[in-house]
PDB file of C-alpha atoms and ligand atoms in Angstrom:
ATOM      1  CA  MET M   1     -37.397  -9.379  78.217  1.00  0.00           C
ATOM      2  CA  ALA M   2     -34.237 -11.277  77.367  1.00  0.00           C
ATOM      3  CA  LYS M   3     -34.284 -14.972  78.114  1.00  0.00           C
ATOM      4  CA  THR M   4     -31.602 -16.598  80.178  1.00  0.00           C
ATOM      5  CA  LYS M   5     -30.026 -19.373  78.149  1.00  0.00           C
ATOM      6  CA  VAL M   6     -29.210 -22.408  80.235  1.00  0.00           C
ATOM      7  CA  ALA M   7     -27.009 -25.332  79.299  1.00  0.00           C
ATOM      8  CA  THR M   8     -29.112 -28.279  78.147  1.00  0.00           C
ATOM      9  CA  ALA M   9     -28.528 -32.016  78.217  1.00  0.00           C
ATOM     10  CA  PRO M  10     -27.048 -33.781  75.196  1.00  0.00           C
ATOM     11  CA  MET M  11     -29.293 -35.429  72.637  1.00  0.00           C
ATOM     12  CA  LYS M  12     -28.833 -38.040  69.931  1.00  0.00           C
ATOM     13  CA  VAL M  13     -28.820 -37.157  66.245  1.00  0.00           C
ATOM     14  CA  ALA M  14     -28.436 -39.222  63.076  1.00  0.00           C
ATOM     15  CA  GLN M  15     -26.093 -37.226  60.887  1.00  0.00           C
ATOM     16  CA  ILE M  16     -24.322 -37.505  57.564  1.00  0.00           C
ATOM     17  CA  SER M  17     -20.702 -36.465  58.133  1.00  0.00           C
ATOM     18  CA  ASN M  18     -19.650 -36.191  54.498  1.00  0.00           C
ATOM     19  CA  PRO M  19     -21.317 -36.673  51.101  1.00  0.00           C
ATOM     20  CA  GLY M  20     -21.692 -40.417  50.500  1.00  0.00           C
ATOM     21  CA  ALA M  21     -21.192 -41.382  54.154  1.00  0.00           C
ATOM     22  CA  ASP M  22     -23.633 -43.557  56.080  1.00  0.00           C
ATOM     23  CA  LEU M  23     -25.866 -42.208  58.808  1.00  0.00           C
ATOM     24  CA  GLN M  24     -23.993 -41.952  62.076  1.00  0.00           C
ATOM     25  CA  ILE M  25     -25.561 -41.669  65.547  1.00  0.00           C
ATOM     26  CA  VAL M  26     -23.740 -39.060  67.638  1.00  0.00           C
ATOM     27  CA  GLU M  27     -24.448 -36.982  70.710  1.00  0.00           C
ATOM     28  CA  ARG M  28     -24.751 -33.228  70.468  1.00  0.00           C
ATOM     29  CA  GLU M  29     -25.768 -30.459  72.758  1.00  0.00           C
ATOM     30  CA  THR M  30     -29.511 -29.832  72.553  1.00  0.00           C
ATOM     31  CA  PRO M  31     -29.959 -26.650  70.470  1.00  0.00           C
ATOM     32  CA  THR M  32     -31.520 -23.446  71.778  1.00  0.00           C
ATOM     33  CA  PRO M  33     -33.999 -21.609  69.541  1.00  0.00           C
ATOM     34  CA  ASP M  34     -32.986 -18.123  68.391  1.00  0.00           C
ATOM     35  CA  ARG M  35     -35.345 -15.246  67.793  1.00  0.00           C
ATOM     36  CA  GLY M  36     -38.270 -16.294  65.604  1.00  0.00           C
ATOM     37  CA  GLN M  37     -37.523 -19.995  66.082  1.00  0.00           C
ATOM     38  CA  VAL M  38     -38.928 -22.838  68.148  1.00  0.00           C
ATOM     39  CA  ARG M  39     -37.368 -26.040  69.399  1.00  0.00           C
ATOM     40  CA  ILE M  40     -39.347 -29.176  68.583  1.00  0.00           C
ATOM     41  CA  LYS M  41     -39.189 -32.472  70.450  1.00  0.00           C
ATOM     42  CA  VAL M  42     -39.318 -34.809  67.466  1.00  0.00           C
ATOM     43  CA  GLN M  43     -41.931 -37.543  67.875  1.00  0.00           C
ATOM     44  CA  ALA M  44     -41.738 -39.000  64.347  1.00  0.00           C
ATOM     45  CA  CYS M  45     -39.903 -38.270  61.101  1.00  0.00           C
ATOM     46  CA  GLY M  46     -40.719 -39.775  57.726  1.00  0.00           C
ATOM     47  CA  ILE M  47     -38.069 -40.975  55.306  1.00  0.00           C
ATOM     48  CA  CYS M  48     -38.271 -39.311  51.894  1.00  0.00           C
ATOM     49  CA  TYR M  49     -36.438 -40.097  48.669  1.00  0.00           C
ATOM     50  CA  SER M  50     -35.127 -36.505  48.754  1.00  0.00           C
ATOM     51  CA  ASP M  51     -33.148 -37.323  51.904  1.00  0.00           C
ATOM     52  CA  ALA M  52     -30.720 -38.897  49.443  1.00  0.00           C
ATOM     53  CA  TYR M  53     -29.738 -35.366  48.335  1.00  0.00           C
ATOM     54  CA  THR M  54     -28.199 -34.870  51.758  1.00  0.00           C
ATOM     55  CA  LYS M  55     -26.728 -38.338  52.005  1.00  0.00           C
ATOM     56  CA  GLU M  56     -25.114 -38.239  48.568  1.00  0.00           C
ATOM     57  CA  GLY M  57     -24.279 -34.524  48.452  1.00  0.00           C
ATOM     58  CA  GLN M  58     -26.507 -33.932  45.450  1.00  0.00           C
ATOM     59  CA  TRP M  59     -27.872 -30.557  46.575  1.00  0.00           C
ATOM     60  CA  PRO M  60     -25.563 -27.557  46.138  1.00  0.00           C
ATOM     61  CA  GLY M  61     -24.227 -25.827  49.200  1.00  0.00           C
ATOM     62  CA  ILE M  62     -24.948 -28.403  51.922  1.00  0.00           C
ATOM     63  CA  GLN M  63     -22.683 -27.912  54.912  1.00  0.00           C
ATOM     64  CA  TYR M  64     -21.662 -31.124  56.692  1.00  0.00           C
ATOM     65  CA  PRO M  65     -22.208 -32.704  59.082  1.00  0.00           C
ATOM     66  CA  ARG M  66     -25.920 -32.440  58.327  1.00  0.00           C
ATOM     67  CA  VAL M  67     -28.944 -34.127  59.912  1.00  0.00           C
ATOM     68  CA  PRO M  68     -31.505 -35.095  57.219  1.00  0.00           C
ATOM     69  CA  GLY M  69     -35.287 -35.210  57.601  1.00  0.00           C
ATOM     70  CA  HIS M  70     -38.101 -32.982  56.366  1.00  0.00           C
ATOM     71  CA  GLU M  71     -41.201 -34.967  57.381  1.00  0.00           C
ATOM     72  CA  VAL M  72     -41.275 -34.032  61.034  1.00  0.00           C
ATOM     73  CA  ALA M  73     -44.044 -34.355  63.613  1.00  0.00           C
ATOM     74  CA  GLY M  74     -43.352 -33.175  67.127  1.00  0.00           C
ATOM     75  CA  ILE M  75     -44.149 -30.974  70.096  1.00  0.00           C
ATOM     76  CA  ILE M  76     -42.896 -27.450  70.672  1.00  0.00           C
ATOM     77  CA  ASP M  77     -40.528 -27.719  73.579  1.00  0.00           C
ATOM     78  CA  GLU M  78     -39.102 -24.194  73.725  1.00  0.00           C
ATOM     79  CA  VAL M  79     -39.848 -20.915  71.960  1.00  0.00           C
ATOM     80  CA  GLY M  80     -37.347 -18.225  71.024  1.00  0.00           C
ATOM     81  CA  ASP M  81     -37.737 -14.504  71.570  1.00  0.00           C
ATOM     82  CA  GLY M  82     -40.376 -12.783  69.488  1.00  0.00           C
ATOM     83  CA  VAL M  83     -42.513 -15.897  69.046  1.00  0.00           C
ATOM     84  CA  SER M  84     -46.049 -15.181  70.174  1.00  0.00           C
ATOM     85  CA  GLU M  85     -48.296 -17.295  67.954  1.00  0.00           C
ATOM     86  CA  TRP M  86     -46.854 -20.690  68.936  1.00  0.00           C
ATOM     87  CA  LYS M  87     -46.781 -22.143  72.434  1.00  0.00           C
ATOM     88  CA  LYS M  88     -44.821 -24.754  74.326  1.00  0.00           C
ATOM     89  CA  GLY M  89     -46.637 -28.087  74.230  1.00  0.00           C
ATOM     90  CA  GLN M  90     -48.286 -27.410  70.849  1.00  0.00           C
ATOM     91  CA  ARG M  91     -48.128 -30.216  68.275  1.00  0.00           C
ATOM     92  CA  VAL M  92     -46.520 -29.124  64.998  1.00  0.00           C
ATOM     93  CA  GLY M  93     -45.183 -30.492  61.755  1.00  0.00           C
ATOM     94  CA  VAL M  94     -42.319 -29.352  59.526  1.00  0.00           C
ATOM     95  CA  GLY M  95     -42.103 -30.281  55.856  1.00  0.00           C
ATOM     96  CA  TRP M  96     -40.019 -29.396  52.793  1.00  0.00           C
ATOM     97  CA  HIS M  97     -40.760 -25.679  53.191  1.00  0.00           C
ATOM     98  CA  GLY M  98     -38.407 -24.836  56.023  1.00  0.00           C
ATOM     99  CA  GLY M  99     -38.343 -21.055  55.807  1.00  0.00           C
ATOM    100  CA  ARG M 100     -38.143 -18.092  53.463  1.00  0.00           C
ATOM    101  CA  ASP M 101     -36.599 -14.635  53.362  1.00  0.00           C
ATOM    102  CA  GLY M 102     -39.945 -12.809  53.069  1.00  0.00           C
ATOM    103  CA  THR M 103     -38.335 -10.100  50.947  1.00  0.00           C
ATOM    104  CA  CYS M 104     -37.613 -11.507  47.469  1.00  0.00           C
ATOM    105  CA  LEU M 105     -39.925 -10.792  44.532  1.00  0.00           C
ATOM    106  CA  TRP M 106     -41.674 -14.161  44.851  1.00  0.00           C
ATOM    107  CA  CYS M 107     -42.245 -13.808  48.582  1.00  0.00           C
ATOM    108  CA  ARG M 108     -43.655 -10.319  48.020  1.00  0.00           C
ATOM    109  CA  ARG M 109     -46.081 -11.892  45.576  1.00  0.00           C
ATOM    110  CA  GLY M 110     -47.110 -14.442  48.188  1.00  0.00           C
ATOM    111  CA  ASP M 111     -45.478 -17.275  46.251  1.00  0.00           C
ATOM    112  CA  PHE M 112     -43.359 -18.477  49.179  1.00  0.00           C
ATOM    113  CA  ARG M 113     -42.870 -21.866  47.531  1.00  0.00           C
ATOM    114  CA  ASN M 114     -40.562 -20.227  45.012  1.00  0.00           C
ATOM    115  CA  CYS M 115     -38.608 -18.033  47.440  1.00  0.00           C
ATOM    116  CA  ARG M 116     -35.141 -17.271  46.088  1.00  0.00           C
ATOM    117  CA  ASN M 117     -33.705 -18.118  49.484  1.00  0.00           C
ATOM    118  CA  LEU M 118     -35.935 -21.036  50.378  1.00  0.00           C
ATOM    119  CA  LYS M 119     -34.723 -23.041  53.346  1.00  0.00           C
ATOM    120  CA  ILE M 120     -35.196 -26.801  53.433  1.00  0.00           C
ATOM    121  CA  PRO M 121     -34.927 -28.776  56.684  1.00  0.00           C
ATOM    122  CA  GLY M 122     -32.238 -31.438  56.471  1.00  0.00           C
ATOM    123  CA  ILE M 123     -30.509 -29.511  53.675  1.00  0.00           C
ATOM    124  CA  SER M 124     -30.237 -25.847  54.737  1.00  0.00           C
ATOM    125  CA  TYR M 125     -30.267 -26.702  58.443  1.00  0.00           C
ATOM    126  CA  ASP M 126     -30.526 -29.836  60.572  1.00  0.00           C
ATOM    127  CA  GLY M 127     -33.799 -31.700  60.091  1.00  0.00           C
ATOM    128  CA  GLY M 128     -35.841 -34.310  61.884  1.00  0.00           C
ATOM    129  CA  TYR M 129     -33.453 -37.267  62.257  1.00  0.00           C
ATOM    130  CA  GLN M 130     -32.697 -36.122  65.790  1.00  0.00           C
ATOM    131  CA  GLN M 131     -34.369 -35.902  69.177  1.00  0.00           C
ATOM    132  CA  TYR M 132     -34.767 -32.120  69.105  1.00  0.00           C
ATOM    133  CA  MET M 133     -34.684 -29.756  66.142  1.00  0.00           C
ATOM    134  CA  VAL M 134     -34.918 -26.001  65.769  1.00  0.00           C
ATOM    135  CA  ALA M 135     -37.072 -24.462  63.051  1.00  0.00           C
ATOM    136  CA  PRO M 136     -38.210 -20.942  62.141  1.00  0.00           C
ATOM    137  CA  VAL M 137     -41.884 -20.239  62.795  1.00  0.00           C
ATOM    138  CA  GLU M 138     -42.716 -19.894  59.103  1.00  0.00           C
ATOM    139  CA  ALA M 139     -41.857 -23.591  58.695  1.00  0.00           C
ATOM    140  CA  LEU M 140     -44.488 -24.740  61.200  1.00  0.00           C
ATOM    141  CA  ALA M 141     -47.855 -26.337  60.538  1.00  0.00           C
ATOM    142  CA  ALA M 142     -50.275 -27.048  63.394  1.00  0.00           C
ATOM    143  CA  LEU M 143     -51.220 -30.721  63.690  1.00  0.00           C
ATOM    144  CA  PRO M 144     -54.788 -31.743  64.552  1.00  0.00           C
ATOM    145  CA  GLU M 145     -55.308 -34.016  67.549  1.00  0.00           C
ATOM    146  CA  SER M 146     -57.031 -36.565  65.312  1.00  0.00           C
ATOM    147  CA  LEU M 147     -53.764 -37.317  63.492  1.00  0.00           C
ATOM    148  CA  SER M 148     -51.102 -39.409  65.223  1.00  0.00           C
ATOM    149  CA  ASP M 149     -47.442 -38.418  64.891  1.00  0.00           C
ATOM    150  CA  VAL M 150     -46.632 -41.447  62.774  1.00  0.00           C
ATOM    151  CA  GLU M 151     -49.575 -40.770  60.442  1.00  0.00           C
ATOM    152  CA  ALA M 152     -48.836 -37.049  60.216  1.00  0.00           C
ATOM    153  CA  ALA M 153     -45.085 -37.134  59.512  1.00  0.00           C
ATOM    154  CA  PRO M 154     -45.149 -38.498  55.923  1.00  0.00           C
ATOM    155  CA  LEU M 155     -47.993 -36.131  55.061  1.00  0.00           C
ATOM    156  CA  LEU M 156     -45.668 -33.166  55.660  1.00  0.00           C
ATOM    157  CA  CYS M 157     -43.831 -33.860  52.380  1.00  0.00           C
ATOM    158  CA  ALA M 158     -45.246 -36.801  50.411  1.00  0.00           C
ATOM    159  CA  GLY M 159     -48.822 -35.959  51.374  1.00  0.00           C
ATOM    160  CA  ILE M 160     -48.620 -32.231  50.759  1.00  0.00           C
ATOM    161  CA  THR M 161     -46.784 -32.698  47.475  1.00  0.00           C
ATOM    162  CA  THR M 162     -49.408 -35.041  46.023  1.00  0.00           C
ATOM    163  CA  PHE M 163     -52.349 -33.139  47.520  1.00  0.00           C
ATOM    164  CA  ASN M 164     -51.242 -29.748  46.219  1.00  0.00           C
ATOM    165  CA  ALA M 165     -49.995 -31.021  42.866  1.00  0.00           C
ATOM    166  CA  LEU M 166     -53.484 -32.412  42.240  1.00  0.00           C
ATOM    167  CA  ARG M 167     -55.241 -29.401  43.755  1.00  0.00           C
ATOM    168  CA  HIS M 168     -53.381 -27.024  41.425  1.00  0.00           C
ATOM    169  CA  SER M 169     -53.436 -29.302  38.395  1.00  0.00           C
ATOM    170  CA  GLY M 170     -56.660 -27.916  36.942  1.00  0.00           C
ATOM    171  CA  ALA M 171     -58.443 -31.299  36.989  1.00  0.00           C
ATOM    172  CA  LEU M 172     -62.110 -31.176  37.963  1.00  0.00           C
ATOM    173  CA  PRO M 173     -64.333 -33.853  39.537  1.00  0.00           C
ATOM    174  CA  GLY M 174     -65.135 -36.498  36.968  1.00  0.00           C
ATOM    175  CA  ASP M 175     -61.930 -35.966  34.976  1.00  0.00           C
ATOM    176  CA  LEU M 176     -59.674 -38.897  34.191  1.00  0.00           C
ATOM    177  CA  VAL M 177     -56.557 -38.544  36.358  1.00  0.00           C
ATOM    178  CA  ALA M 178     -53.774 -41.101  36.140  1.00  0.00           C
ATOM    179  CA  VAL M 179     -51.326 -41.700  38.972  1.00  0.00           C
ATOM    180  CA  GLN M 180     -48.054 -43.232  37.788  1.00  0.00           C
ATOM    181  CA  GLY M 181     -46.306 -45.252  40.508  1.00  0.00           C
ATOM    182  CA  ILE M 182     -47.826 -46.735  43.664  1.00  0.00           C
ATOM    183  CA  GLY M 183     -45.050 -45.980  46.147  1.00  0.00           C
ATOM    184  CA  GLY M 184     -44.547 -43.360  48.844  1.00  0.00           C
ATOM    185  CA  LEU M 185     -46.076 -40.570  46.769  1.00  0.00           C
ATOM    186  CA  GLY M 186     -48.393 -42.570  44.530  1.00  0.00           C
ATOM    187  CA  HIS M 187     -50.298 -44.424  47.224  1.00  0.00           C
ATOM    188  CA  LEU M 188     -51.250 -41.049  48.733  1.00  0.00           C
ATOM    189  CA  GLY M 189     -51.930 -39.501  45.310  1.00  0.00           C
ATOM    190  CA  ILE M 190     -54.467 -42.217  44.472  1.00  0.00           C
ATOM    191  CA  GLN M 191     -56.330 -41.624  47.736  1.00  0.00           C
ATOM    192  CA  PHE M 192     -56.435 -37.828  47.321  1.00  0.00           C
ATOM    193  CA  ALA M 193     -57.456 -38.152  43.662  1.00  0.00           C
ATOM    194  CA  ASN M 194     -60.299 -40.448  44.655  1.00  0.00           C
ATOM    195  CA  LYS M 195     -61.506 -38.014  47.335  1.00  0.00           C
ATOM    196  CA  PHE M 196     -61.311 -35.120  44.860  1.00  0.00           C
ATOM    197  CA  GLY M 197     -63.858 -36.978  42.738  1.00  0.00           C
ATOM    198  CA  TYR M 198     -61.613 -37.811  39.795  1.00  0.00           C
ATOM    199  CA  LYS M 199     -61.852 -41.014  37.833  1.00  0.00           C
ATOM    200  CA  VAL M 200     -58.540 -42.491  38.925  1.00  0.00           C
ATOM    201  CA  ALA M 201     -56.343 -44.734  36.786  1.00  0.00           C
ATOM    202  CA  ALA M 202     -53.361 -46.149  38.668  1.00  0.00           C
ATOM    203  CA  ILE M 203     -50.350 -47.073  36.547  1.00  0.00           C
ATOM    204  CA  GLY M 204     -47.744 -49.508  37.832  1.00  0.00           C
ATOM    205  CA  ARG M 205     -45.202 -51.946  36.465  1.00  0.00           C
ATOM    206  CA  GLY M 206     -46.479 -55.502  36.945  1.00  0.00           C
ATOM    207  CA  SER M 207     -49.780 -56.668  38.339  1.00  0.00           C
ATOM    208  CA  GLU M 208     -48.793 -57.054  41.990  1.00  0.00           C
ATOM    209  CA  ASN M 209     -50.045 -53.609  43.071  1.00  0.00           C
ATOM    210  CA  ALA M 210     -53.402 -53.791  41.244  1.00  0.00           C
ATOM    211  CA  ALA M 211     -55.453 -54.858  44.266  1.00  0.00           C
ATOM    212  CA  LEU M 212     -53.720 -52.311  46.503  1.00  0.00           C
ATOM    213  CA  ALA M 213     -54.333 -49.473  44.021  1.00  0.00           C
ATOM    214  CA  LYS M 214     -58.025 -50.340  43.854  1.00  0.00           C
ATOM    215  CA  LYS M 215     -58.226 -50.496  47.628  1.00  0.00           C
ATOM    216  CA  PHE M 216     -56.808 -46.947  47.735  1.00  0.00           C
ATOM    217  CA  GLY M 217     -59.558 -45.765  45.366  1.00  0.00           C
ATOM    218  CA  ALA M 218     -58.338 -46.294  41.799  1.00  0.00           C
ATOM    219  CA  SER M 219     -61.197 -47.230  39.495  1.00  0.00           C
ATOM    220  CA  LEU M 220     -58.849 -49.021  37.155  1.00  0.00           C
ATOM    221  CA  TYR M 221     -55.297 -50.326  37.113  1.00  0.00           C
ATOM    222  CA  ILE M 222     -53.008 -50.244  34.095  1.00  0.00           C
ATOM    223  CA  ASP M 223     -50.008 -52.568  34.073  1.00  0.00           C
ATOM    224  CA  SER M 224     -47.423 -50.678  32.018  1.00  0.00           C
ATOM    225  CA  ARG M 225     -45.261 -53.792  31.723  1.00  0.00           C
ATOM    226  CA  SER M 226     -47.837 -55.809  29.824  1.00  0.00           C
ATOM    227  CA  THR M 227     -49.736 -53.009  28.036  1.00  0.00           C
ATOM    228  CA  ASN M 228     -49.013 -49.637  26.440  1.00  0.00           C
ATOM    229  CA  ALA M 229     -50.283 -47.355  29.212  1.00  0.00           C
ATOM    230  CA  ALA M 230     -50.537 -44.267  26.969  1.00  0.00           C
ATOM    231  CA  GLU M 231     -52.774 -46.188  24.528  1.00  0.00           C
ATOM    232  CA  GLU M 232     -54.916 -47.462  27.395  1.00  0.00           C
ATOM    233  CA  LEU M 233     -55.427 -43.891  28.623  1.00  0.00           C
ATOM    234  CA  GLN M 234     -56.340 -42.772  25.089  1.00  0.00           C
ATOM    235  CA  LYS M 235     -58.992 -45.508  24.891  1.00  0.00           C
ATOM    236  CA  LEU M 236     -60.595 -43.790  27.885  1.00  0.00           C
ATOM    237  CA  GLY M 237     -60.451 -40.381  26.173  1.00  0.00           C
ATOM    238  CA  GLY M 238     -57.017 -39.323  27.387  1.00  0.00           C
ATOM    239  CA  ALA M 239     -56.005 -38.202  30.848  1.00  0.00           C
ATOM    240  CA  GLN M 240     -56.619 -34.646  32.007  1.00  0.00           C
ATOM    241  CA  VAL M 241     -53.719 -35.027  34.414  1.00  0.00           C
ATOM    242  CA  ILE M 242     -51.031 -37.650  34.869  1.00  0.00           C
ATOM    243  CA  LEU M 243     -49.419 -37.391  38.290  1.00  0.00           C
ATOM    244  CA  ALA M 244     -45.935 -38.775  37.691  1.00  0.00           C
ATOM    245  CA  THR M 245     -44.632 -39.994  41.052  1.00  0.00           C
ATOM    246  CA  ALA M 246     -42.130 -42.768  40.314  1.00  0.00           C
ATOM    247  CA  PRO M 247     -38.624 -41.356  39.756  1.00  0.00           C
ATOM    248  CA  SER M 248     -38.270 -42.776  36.237  1.00  0.00           C
ATOM    249  CA  SER M 249     -38.004 -40.238  33.450  1.00  0.00           C
ATOM    250  CA  LYS M 250     -38.329 -43.009  30.855  1.00  0.00           C
ATOM    251  CA  ALA M 251     -41.660 -44.120  32.341  1.00  0.00           C
ATOM    252  CA  MET M 252     -42.864 -40.501  32.440  1.00  0.00           C
ATOM    253  CA  SER M 253     -41.837 -39.893  28.810  1.00  0.00           C
ATOM    254  CA  GLU M 254     -43.781 -42.958  27.681  1.00  0.00           C
ATOM    255  CA  LEU M 255     -46.974 -41.589  29.228  1.00  0.00           C
ATOM    256  CA  ILE M 256     -47.094 -38.190  27.534  1.00  0.00           C
ATOM    257  CA  ASP M 257     -49.119 -39.575  24.611  1.00  0.00           C
ATOM    258  CA  GLY M 258     -51.732 -40.697  27.141  1.00  0.00           C
ATOM    259  CA  LEU M 259     -52.717 -37.084  27.837  1.00  0.00           C
ATOM    260  CA  GLY M 260     -55.976 -35.778  26.426  1.00  0.00           C
ATOM    261  CA  PRO M 261     -56.460 -32.283  24.957  1.00  0.00           C
ATOM    262  CA  ASN M 262     -55.154 -29.615  27.362  1.00  0.00           C
ATOM    263  CA  GLY M 263     -53.819 -32.467  29.481  1.00  0.00           C
ATOM    264  CA  LYS M 264     -50.985 -31.967  31.941  1.00  0.00           C
ATOM    265  CA  LEU M 265     -48.127 -34.205  33.019  1.00  0.00           C
ATOM    266  CA  MET M 266     -47.575 -33.171  36.644  1.00  0.00           C
ATOM    267  CA  VAL M 267     -44.047 -34.229  37.594  1.00  0.00           C
ATOM    268  CA  ILE M 268     -43.293 -34.784  41.280  1.00  0.00           C
ATOM    269  CA  GLY M 269     -41.018 -37.862  41.156  1.00  0.00           C
ATOM    270  CA  ALA M 270     -37.462 -36.498  41.225  1.00  0.00           C
ATOM    271  CA  ALA M 271     -35.511 -38.517  38.666  1.00  0.00           C
ATOM    272  CA  SER M 272     -32.070 -37.278  37.635  1.00  0.00           C
ATOM    273  CA  ASP M 273     -32.203 -38.073  33.918  1.00  0.00           C
ATOM    274  CA  PRO M 274     -34.121 -36.065  31.282  1.00  0.00           C
ATOM    275  CA  VAL M 275     -37.798 -36.487  30.383  1.00  0.00           C
ATOM    276  CA  GLU M 276     -37.897 -36.838  26.601  1.00  0.00           C
ATOM    277  CA  VAL M 277     -40.637 -35.244  24.565  1.00  0.00           C
ATOM    278  CA  MET M 278     -41.016 -34.144  20.957  1.00  0.00           C
ATOM    279  CA  PRO M 279     -42.465 -30.645  20.542  1.00  0.00           C
ATOM    280  CA  ILE M 280     -45.281 -32.029  18.387  1.00  0.00           C
ATOM    281  CA  GLN M 281     -46.456 -34.154  21.325  1.00  0.00           C
ATOM    282  CA  LEU M 282     -47.081 -30.938  23.272  1.00  0.00           C
ATOM    283  CA  ILE M 283     -48.243 -28.772  20.373  1.00  0.00           C
ATOM    284  CA  GLY M 284     -50.919 -31.213  19.294  1.00  0.00           C
ATOM    285  CA  GLY M 285     -53.574 -31.062  22.005  1.00  0.00           C
ATOM    286  CA  SER M 286     -51.977 -28.115  23.829  1.00  0.00           C
ATOM    287  CA  ARG M 287     -50.437 -30.385  26.422  1.00  0.00           C
ATOM    288  CA  THR M 288     -48.190 -29.170  29.216  1.00  0.00           C
ATOM    289  CA  ILE M 289     -45.560 -30.583  31.537  1.00  0.00           C
ATOM    290  CA  GLN M 290     -45.303 -29.014  34.964  1.00  0.00           C
ATOM    291  CA  GLY M 291     -43.294 -29.711  38.120  1.00  0.00           C
ATOM    292  CA  TRP M 292     -44.365 -29.293  41.740  1.00  0.00           C
ATOM    293  CA  THR M 293     -42.594 -29.341  45.101  1.00  0.00           C
ATOM    294  CA  GLY M 294     -43.844 -30.037  48.593  1.00  0.00           C
ATOM    295  CA  GLU M 295     -45.540 -26.840  49.657  1.00  0.00           C
ATOM    296  CA  ARG M 296     -48.132 -26.539  52.307  1.00  0.00           C
ATOM    297  CA  ARG M 297     -49.233 -22.961  51.934  1.00  0.00           C
ATOM    298  CA  GLN M 298     -51.866 -21.405  49.771  1.00  0.00           C
ATOM    299  CA  LEU M 299     -50.075 -19.812  46.823  1.00  0.00           C
ATOM    300  CA  ILE M 300     -52.349 -16.866  46.295  1.00  0.00           C
ATOM    301  CA  PRO M 301     -54.394 -15.481  49.187  1.00  0.00           C
ATOM    302  CA  ARG M 302     -57.949 -16.734  48.872  1.00  0.00           C
ATOM    303  CA  THR M 303     -60.706 -14.276  48.138  1.00  0.00           C
ATOM    304  CA  ARG M 304     -63.655 -14.931  50.346  1.00  0.00           C
ATOM    305  CA  CYS M 305     -67.213 -14.091  49.397  1.00  0.00           C
ATOM    306  CA  VAL M 306     -68.902 -12.552  52.394  1.00  0.00           C
ATOM    307  CA  SER M 307     -72.626 -12.951  52.526  1.00  0.00           C
ATOM    308  CA  PRO M 308     -74.694 -10.529  54.632  1.00  0.00           C
ATOM    309  CA  ASN M 309     -76.549 -13.592  55.898  1.00  0.00           C
TER     310      ASN M 309
HETATM  311 ZN1  LIG D   1     -39.671 -35.123  50.760  1.00  0.00          ZN
HETATM  312 ZN1  LIG D   2     -38.283 -15.027  49.244  1.00  0.00          ZN
END
C-alpha cells in the first residue's frame, strides 16, 4: 500500500556549504525516507577525524552542501516502503558503512566492506550532524538498551574500526600487541586488546598518557619520544600486531622494525603522507602491512558447528 507523504516541520542541520567552509547551522525540511530507507531521530553523533574529508573536500565526488557525521545513534522515526525488519521507535546506529550496491563482485562474495559502490554517511549522503537523517536499511545496526546514545555513537566508527582491525589481525590471546597512539581510536584499541587477552603495549609520545593507558588495560607503556619504541618491542620478542592509530606516517614507519616474525602493522590512522618501508624490512621475518576501515559486518559468513545435543 502506498504511503501518503505529508509535509513535515523544518529541522536544523550543521552543513558544510563548500570545501574548506566552516560548519553552518541552517534549517531544512525534514527528509522523508524512500523505499528501503528509514528516518532516524539523531540522539548523538560522534566526531571523527574522517569528518575532515567532508569539511576540506578531500574525498572525491562529494556534492555540497553536505552534512557530515558517521557515528550516529538514534531512534527510527519513520520507515519507508518495503522495510519490514526495522520498526518505528527502535534504537539504531549508523557508522562508516552507509550502504552498498549488493551486486558488485565483492558484495556477491559477502565482502560488503569493499563494495565498489560503498556509500558513506556524511560523504555520499547527509550524515548525523542534523536532527533527522535518512539511511538505507543495510546501514543500520541495532543498539542494545544497556548502551547509552552518547556511549554508543563513537563505537559506530572508532570502536568498530579498532575492534575489527584487532579481531582480523591474526593475533591470539597472549600475543604481544602494540597500540600506537592513545587518542580517539587508540584508547578504544587498548581496551579491546586487553579484553581479547593480548599482552598490550601502548605507545605514545611523552609520558603524560602512561597512567591513562595502563588504566585502559595496557600492561606496559612505551614513550616513543624518550626511547626507540621499535627496539623496546624487540626486547619483548617483537610485536605480533602493531595497531597504528595516530595519523602520523613517520611514527608508523619507525615502528615497523618492532614487529616480530610474521608480525603485522595494522594501519587505521588515516595520514595523508606515505608510510616508508624498505623491502628488506618486510622480507626478513615475513612481515606485512595492512589497512582496515570501519566495518561492522562479518566479512565471511560464519560456519556454525551444530551439535545433536
Ligand atoms: Zn570515522
Ligand atoms: Zn557492492
